[in-house]
Amino acid sequence: MDLNLPLRASDTNNASRGSVNLKVGLAGQAISNHLRPQSAPAPAVQPSPAQTQPPAATPANPQAASADPPSNGPLPEGWEQRTDARGRVYFVDHNTRRTQWHRPTAVSAPVTAGGLPQGWEMRRDGRGRVYYVDHNTRTTTWRAPTQQTLMEQQQFENQRSNLSQMQAAHMLRTLNVGGAPQQGSGSAGDAMPPGWEQRTAPNGRPYFVYHPTRTTQWEDPRTQRGAVPTPAMPQGNLPAGWELRYTDQGRAYFVDHNTRTTTFEDPRGPSTGRADIPQYQRDFKYKLFYLRSQCPVLPHNCKIPVSRATLFQDSFNAVMAVRPDPATGQCLDLKRRLYIMFQGEEGLDYGGVSREWFFLLSHEMLNPMYCLFEYANPNNYSLQINPASFVNPEHLTYFRFVGRVVAMAIYHGKFIDNGFTLAFYKRMLGRPLVLKDVESVDAEYHKSLEWILSNEIDELDLEMTFEVDFETLGERKMHELKPGGAQIAVTDANKKEYVDLVVQWRLTRGVEKQTQEFLRGFGEVLPLHLLQVFDERELELLLIGLADFDAEEWQRNTVYRTYNKKSKPIVWFWEVVASMDNEKRARLLQFVTGSCRLPVGGFSELMGSNGPQLFCIEKAGTSAQLPRSHTCFNRLDLPPYKSKQDLEKKLLLAIEETQGFGLE
């Protein structure tokens, strides 16, 4: 979408000071903190009251709520049904100017005399805190019920039918990188991988032993899919006089016979996050091996009993019951082998149950009734902290819990299903936030800020100051970007400072305490300094894993501008993609779309800023430039290179050494 330049000066009243009214977005526009789930995958559990939730309620006149949205009937006010070019039905919400695939549910519950929907009641707990009881579903929440919140909750419940398909895709994720063989590509008749041995239990069931870490499992490593593969040793021999050994717990360490010393750090792999590390040491597989060598699984089990009906609260109680060790500040019990036990289900956790637990738990974090996270925008399934989470009095404790769970996933080599925004990963790594980071969170806002930087504004009389306004739970607030900002006009001379301050505010507003608690919980399981060898994109791969990227499906679901499928650069491009390993394909997808995650329907259901948006390649620039990306449109600007070698070199340089910018 091209930027329209016409502007109009904002009103001079106090409510609109600091606003830039553009066709593409408002640089000082009000930003709602309400949850905005769109086509969100839903968990299979309900929020359950416990110690950190409102007290349980005894329902009056309980009634079963329909879990399925109506397939016909009138739409809610302000909604319209349309059909896209491919004949698919979608729905337009003219109230918020958004679209979605799911038919909206008209939440028209009668309102009681107290202003609450029918079946709801306001109460106070023993500490005087207000909470709300839904007698219809026998649940409680801290969040006041409104037409909007009820619609969000019903959409959340209606999407449970997608869970099984989402879970199947989740179980297929791996972290095979650097050209390593893909798990599941072999058969039971192939030779065992190095270090593995097949044995038979007394009952005749075969099992498999991995001698380097002294662990066993039922799954055949030759056909296993979904588990994180055992980290392979970096290629190449150890330096002269060095030897690799293992501790009793299976942790790798290295002996330097020249100096008669030992170390846990591989002399061939990275040891710091410095920028001067050689390229071969910065490769993801070496970083992954380094991290795994620092995450030994301690003896004995960490048992976590949970019920599927109250999964989130049971997990919270079990994980937060572990106290950090006074000497190290680490929750050592959470570093033991995880043993998840679902109530009423017979089964032993040899890895599969733990993977399912992380999958279900990551979905439950999205439950609107907890008010913890929200989608970055309606067409981006990456999560960001909900600035309005303070409506839950215990929200900081919850964020500490989520931090522990995320660290446990990395420590034990498991995946969560919903990743965070790249800006959030950068905050985890302690790296500075830049204007480009705003694009994945709010593409229109990003365009407005870019317009300010690239145009002269002194003669436009925009009446902008170093003050912005925003909305929280229906209340309009003003925020000064610097002391006395309300009286400082934005000019061409200081607009760079203004944009920098807006970027920091936009990506951190109202979530400082929540982020600190998240990082606190994370550090109680996995020290943050161990992540410094990764960048924010690699951290996303580490946390949500790699899906299988089919190059042929990718090519079938790509459109072209100026180019056509027979153009030489396009033919070379797909030859290069076909030669890439899965990790490089993930980095390419991440470079162009902003995420390495695919929808359940694959490349055919990629989403852009305006709804469904196929992967697009457009002819742009000169052969001296690098490819550039437009993540909100899933578009790659590919210059007309003169040779396949030049295209491959510059494409790899763009996806590995830049963050979406072309070198002009």
Tab-separated table of N, CA, C and O in Angstrom, residues 31-35 142-144 146 149 371 386-392 470-477:
chain	number	residue	atom	x	y	z
A	31	ILE	N	-4.067	4.654	20.989
A	31	ILE	CA	-3.821	3.230	20.782
A	31	ILE	C	-4.573	2.466	21.856
A	31	ILE	O	-4.362	2.671	23.050
A	32	SER	N	-5.464	1.610	21.446
A	32	SER	CA	-6.276	0.876	22.410
A	32	SER	C	-5.490	-0.270	23.000
A	32	SER	O	-4.758	-0.959	22.316
A	33	ASN	N	-5.671	-0.475	24.285
A	33	ASN	CA	-4.985	-1.584	24.963
A	33	ASN	C	-5.884	-2.794	25.118
A	33	ASN	O	-5.541	-3.723	25.820
A	34	HIS	N	-7.060	-2.740	24.515
A	34	HIS	CA	-7.955	-3.878	24.657
A	34	HIS	C	-7.420	-5.063	23.885
A	34	HIS	O	-6.744	-4.928	22.883
A	35	LEU	N	-7.793	-6.262	24.331
A	35	LEU	CA	-7.426	-7.462	23.587
A	35	LEU	C	-8.124	-7.452	22.240
A	35	LEU	O	-9.264	-7.029	22.119
A	142	TRP	N	-11.339	-11.332	36.947
A	142	TRP	CA	-11.108	-9.986	37.461
A	142	TRP	C	-11.607	-8.934	36.476
A	142	TRP	O	-11.798	-7.777	36.837
A	143	ARG	N	-11.797	-9.327	35.235
A	143	ARG	CA	-12.110	-8.373	34.177
A	143	ARG	C	-13.602	-8.101	34.115
A	143	ARG	O	-14.420	-9.025	34.053
A	144	ALA	N	-13.992	-6.830	34.100
A	144	ALA	CA	-15.406	-6.471	34.034
A	144	ALA	C	-15.990	-6.928	32.701
A	144	ALA	O	-15.417	-6.647	31.649
A	146	THR	N	-18.034	-6.900	29.405
A	146	THR	CA	-18.668	-5.962	28.483
A	146	THR	C	-19.042	-6.729	27.230
A	146	THR	O	-18.680	-7.906	27.068
A	149	THR	N	-15.726	-7.833	25.632
A	149	THR	CA	-15.005	-8.921	26.305
A	149	THR	C	-15.742	-10.241	26.158
A	149	THR	O	-15.121	-11.295	26.023
A	371	CYS	N	-6.038	-11.760	30.859
A	371	CYS	CA	-5.561	-10.418	30.474
A	371	CYS	C	-4.044	-10.318	30.479
A	371	CYS	O	-3.492	-9.249	30.766
A	386	ASN	N	-0.002	-7.518	27.404
A	386	ASN	CA	-1.181	-6.656	27.417
A	386	ASN	C	-0.972	-5.537	28.435
A	386	ASN	O	-0.869	-5.805	29.630
A	387	PRO	N	-0.895	-4.273	28.000
A	387	PRO	CA	-0.682	-3.187	28.967
A	387	PRO	C	-1.793	-3.065	29.992
A	387	PRO	O	-1.592	-2.467	31.053
A	388	ALA	N	-2.975	-3.628	29.688
A	388	ALA	CA	-4.093	-3.562	30.627
A	388	ALA	C	-4.123	-4.759	31.568
A	388	ALA	O	-5.141	-5.008	32.218
A	389	SER	N	-3.026	-5.493	31.662
A	389	SER	CA	-3.011	-6.683	32.526
A	389	SER	C	-3.202	-6.348	33.997
A	389	SER	O	-3.510	-7.226	34.810
A	390	PHE	N	-3.046	-5.065	34.359
A	390	PHE	CA	-3.163	-4.686	35.767
A	390	PHE	C	-4.571	-4.892	36.317
A	390	PHE	O	-4.773	-4.828	37.534
A	391	VAL	N	-5.565	-5.159	35.445
A	391	VAL	CA	-6.906	-5.442	35.966
A	391	VAL	C	-6.909	-6.741	36.759
A	391	VAL	O	-7.803	-6.970	37.574
A	392	ASN	N	-5.931	-7.590	36.513
A	392	ASN	CA	-5.742	-8.806	37.313
A	392	ASN	C	-4.778	-8.466	38.446
A	392	ASN	O	-3.600	-8.210	38.197
A	470	PHE	N	-3.005	8.143	24.604
A	470	PHE	CA	-3.350	6.737	24.426
A	470	PHE	C	-4.558	6.423	25.293
A	470	PHE	O	-4.948	7.207	26.159
A	471	GLU	N	-5.132	5.278	25.039
A	471	GLU	CA	-6.357	4.889	25.725
A	471	GLU	C	-6.131	3.594	26.475
A	471	GLU	O	-5.577	2.630	25.942
A	472	THR	N	-6.556	3.553	27.730
A	472	THR	CA	-6.470	2.347	28.543
A	472	THR	C	-7.824	2.088	29.179
A	472	THR	O	-8.309	2.901	29.971
A	473	LEU	N	-8.455	0.978	28.774
A	473	LEU	CA	-9.760	0.597	29.319
A	473	LEU	C	-10.759	1.734	29.226
A	473	LEU	O	-11.495	2.041	30.161
A	474	GLY	N	-10.764	2.408	28.077
A	474	GLY	CA	-11.731	3.463	27.834
A	474	GLY	C	-11.348	4.822	28.374
A	474	GLY	O	-12.061	5.802	28.151
A	475	GLU	N	-10.224	4.923	29.060
A	475	GLU	CA	-9.798	6.195	29.640
A	475	GLU	C	-8.662	6.785	28.812
A	475	GLU	O	-7.652	6.130	28.563
A	476	ARG	N	-8.841	8.035	28.369
A	476	ARG	CA	-7.836	8.725	27.586
A	476	ARG	C	-6.784	9.340	28.501
A	476	ARG	O	-7.093	10.009	29.469
A	477	LYS	N	-5.503	9.087	28.186
A	477	LYS	CA	-4.408	9.609	28.996
A	477	LYS	C	-3.376	10.275	28.101
A	477	LYS	O	-3.257	9.963	26.920
